[in-house]
Amino acid sequence: MDGGNGHSWRFTVPLWRWREGSWHFVTVPQDVSDEVDEAVGDATGGFGSVRVEVTVGESVWRTSLFPSTEEAAYVLPVKKAVRAKEGLTEGRPADVTIRLVTG
């Protein structure tokens, strides 16, 4: 895992599906979630969201991390187009890089 220098982090975590719906997420590791909290302080968006740029494989997109009380960490939605392009399936690990978006 890369540190938060420049406010970016890399980690490998499994993709999971929320309930029976079509929403898929990865859970940001607890230590990374803690570092994100430290980096953003009180500057979060609605629902405690944090704007990020995400890289998975060749795909790069902007979205938000959302705090999850169930996971006690941030969760990151992974859209269908990215899952299809990168061959991501539920339960399989995904290599993820996140970078804070400011401004």
Short mmCIF file of C-alpha atoms in Angstrom, two decimals:
data_model
loop_
_atom_site.label_atom_id
_atom_site.label_comp_id
_atom_site.label_asym_id
_atom_site.label_seq_id
_atom_site.Cartn_x
_atom_site.Cartn_y
_atom_site.Cartn_z
CA MET A 1 0.00 0.00 0.00
CA ASP A 2 1.37 3.41 -0.89
CA GLY A 3 1.24 6.13 1.68
CA GLY A 4 -0.80 9.27 1.39
CA ASN A 5 2.02 11.46 0.02
CA GLY A 6 0.32 13.87 -2.36
CA HIS A 7 -2.97 12.58 -0.97
CA SER A 8 -3.12 9.39 -3.03
CA TRP A 9 -3.31 5.78 -1.91
CA ARG A 10 -3.16 2.37 -3.59
CA PHE A 11 -4.69 -0.83 -2.22
CA THR A 12 -6.08 -4.20 -3.31
CA VAL A 13 -9.50 -5.19 -1.98
CA PRO A 14 -12.40 -7.42 -3.07
CA LEU A 15 -15.36 -6.06 -5.01
CA TRP A 16 -18.73 -6.60 -3.30
CA ARG A 17 -22.37 -6.06 -4.19
CA TRP A 18 -24.71 -4.10 -1.98
CA ARG A 19 -27.63 -6.29 -0.95
CA GLU A 20 -29.50 -7.69 -3.93
CA GLY A 21 -29.13 -4.57 -6.05
CA SER A 22 -26.78 -3.77 -8.88
CA TRP A 23 -24.55 -1.39 -6.86
CA HIS A 24 -20.98 -2.66 -6.48
CA PHE A 25 -18.38 -1.26 -4.09
CA VAL A 26 -14.94 -1.75 -2.66
CA THR A 27 -14.20 -0.96 0.97
CA VAL A 28 -11.29 1.39 1.54
CA PRO A 29 -8.98 -0.23 4.13
CA GLN A 30 -9.35 1.17 7.65
CA ASP A 31 -5.85 2.67 7.76
CA VAL A 32 -6.40 4.42 4.43
CA SER A 33 -9.85 5.63 5.57
CA ASP A 34 -8.20 7.10 8.67
CA GLU A 35 -5.59 8.87 6.52
CA VAL A 36 -8.31 10.24 4.22
CA ASP A 37 -10.14 11.60 7.29
CA GLU A 38 -6.94 13.29 8.46
CA ALA A 39 -6.30 14.77 5.00
CA VAL A 40 -9.80 16.22 4.47
CA GLY A 41 -10.64 17.24 8.04
CA ASP A 42 -14.07 18.87 8.06
CA ALA A 43 -14.03 19.57 4.30
CA THR A 44 -16.43 16.79 3.30
CA GLY A 45 -19.43 17.01 1.01
CA GLY A 46 -22.99 15.86 1.51
CA PHE A 47 -23.41 12.73 3.62
CA GLY A 48 -19.72 12.99 4.61
CA SER A 49 -18.60 12.22 1.05
CA VAL A 50 -15.06 12.82 -0.17
CA ARG A 51 -14.33 13.62 -3.84
CA VAL A 52 -11.68 11.36 -5.40
CA GLU A 53 -10.16 10.40 -8.72
CA VAL A 54 -10.01 6.62 -9.03
CA THR A 55 -7.79 4.42 -11.17
CA VAL A 56 -8.51 0.73 -11.70
CA GLY A 57 -6.49 -0.83 -14.50
CA GLU A 58 -6.77 1.50 -17.50
CA SER A 59 -9.96 3.15 -16.21
CA VAL A 60 -9.83 6.56 -14.53
CA TRP A 61 -12.91 8.37 -13.24
CA ARG A 62 -14.09 10.81 -10.59
CA THR A 63 -16.56 9.87 -7.90
CA SER A 64 -16.95 10.11 -4.14
CA LEU A 65 -16.04 7.96 -1.19
CA PHE A 66 -18.89 7.51 1.26
CA PRO A 67 -18.58 6.77 4.97
CA SER A 68 -20.12 3.44 5.97
CA THR A 69 -21.03 2.75 9.57
CA GLU A 70 -21.49 -0.93 8.68
CA GLU A 71 -17.93 -1.16 7.32
CA ALA A 72 -16.44 1.41 9.75
CA ALA A 73 -14.55 2.79 6.74
CA TYR A 74 -15.21 4.54 3.44
CA VAL A 75 -16.80 2.66 0.56
CA LEU A 76 -16.19 3.41 -3.10
CA PRO A 77 -18.82 2.74 -5.78
CA VAL A 78 -17.51 1.01 -8.92
CA LYS A 79 -19.71 1.67 -11.92
CA LYS A 80 -20.82 -1.02 -14.35
CA ALA A 81 -18.79 0.32 -17.30
CA VAL A 82 -15.57 0.08 -15.26
CA ARG A 83 -16.42 -3.40 -13.98
CA ALA A 84 -17.04 -4.59 -17.55
CA LYS A 85 -13.94 -2.93 -19.05
CA GLU A 86 -11.60 -4.16 -16.30
CA GLY A 87 -13.15 -7.63 -15.90
CA LEU A 88 -14.06 -7.03 -12.25
CA THR A 89 -16.42 -9.50 -10.63
CA GLU A 90 -17.95 -9.76 -7.19
CA GLY A 91 -15.60 -11.27 -4.61
CA ARG A 92 -12.47 -10.87 -6.75
CA PRO A 93 -9.69 -8.46 -5.77
CA ALA A 94 -9.39 -5.08 -7.45
CA ASP A 95 -6.22 -2.96 -7.53
CA VAL A 96 -7.41 0.56 -6.72
CA THR A 97 -5.68 3.92 -6.58
CA ILE A 98 -7.51 6.91 -5.15
CA ARG A 99 -6.42 10.54 -5.22
CA LEU A 100 -8.16 13.34 -3.36
CA VAL A 101 -9.79 15.95 -5.60
CA THR A 102 -9.64 19.44 -4.18
CA GLY A 103 -11.36 22.61 -5.25
#
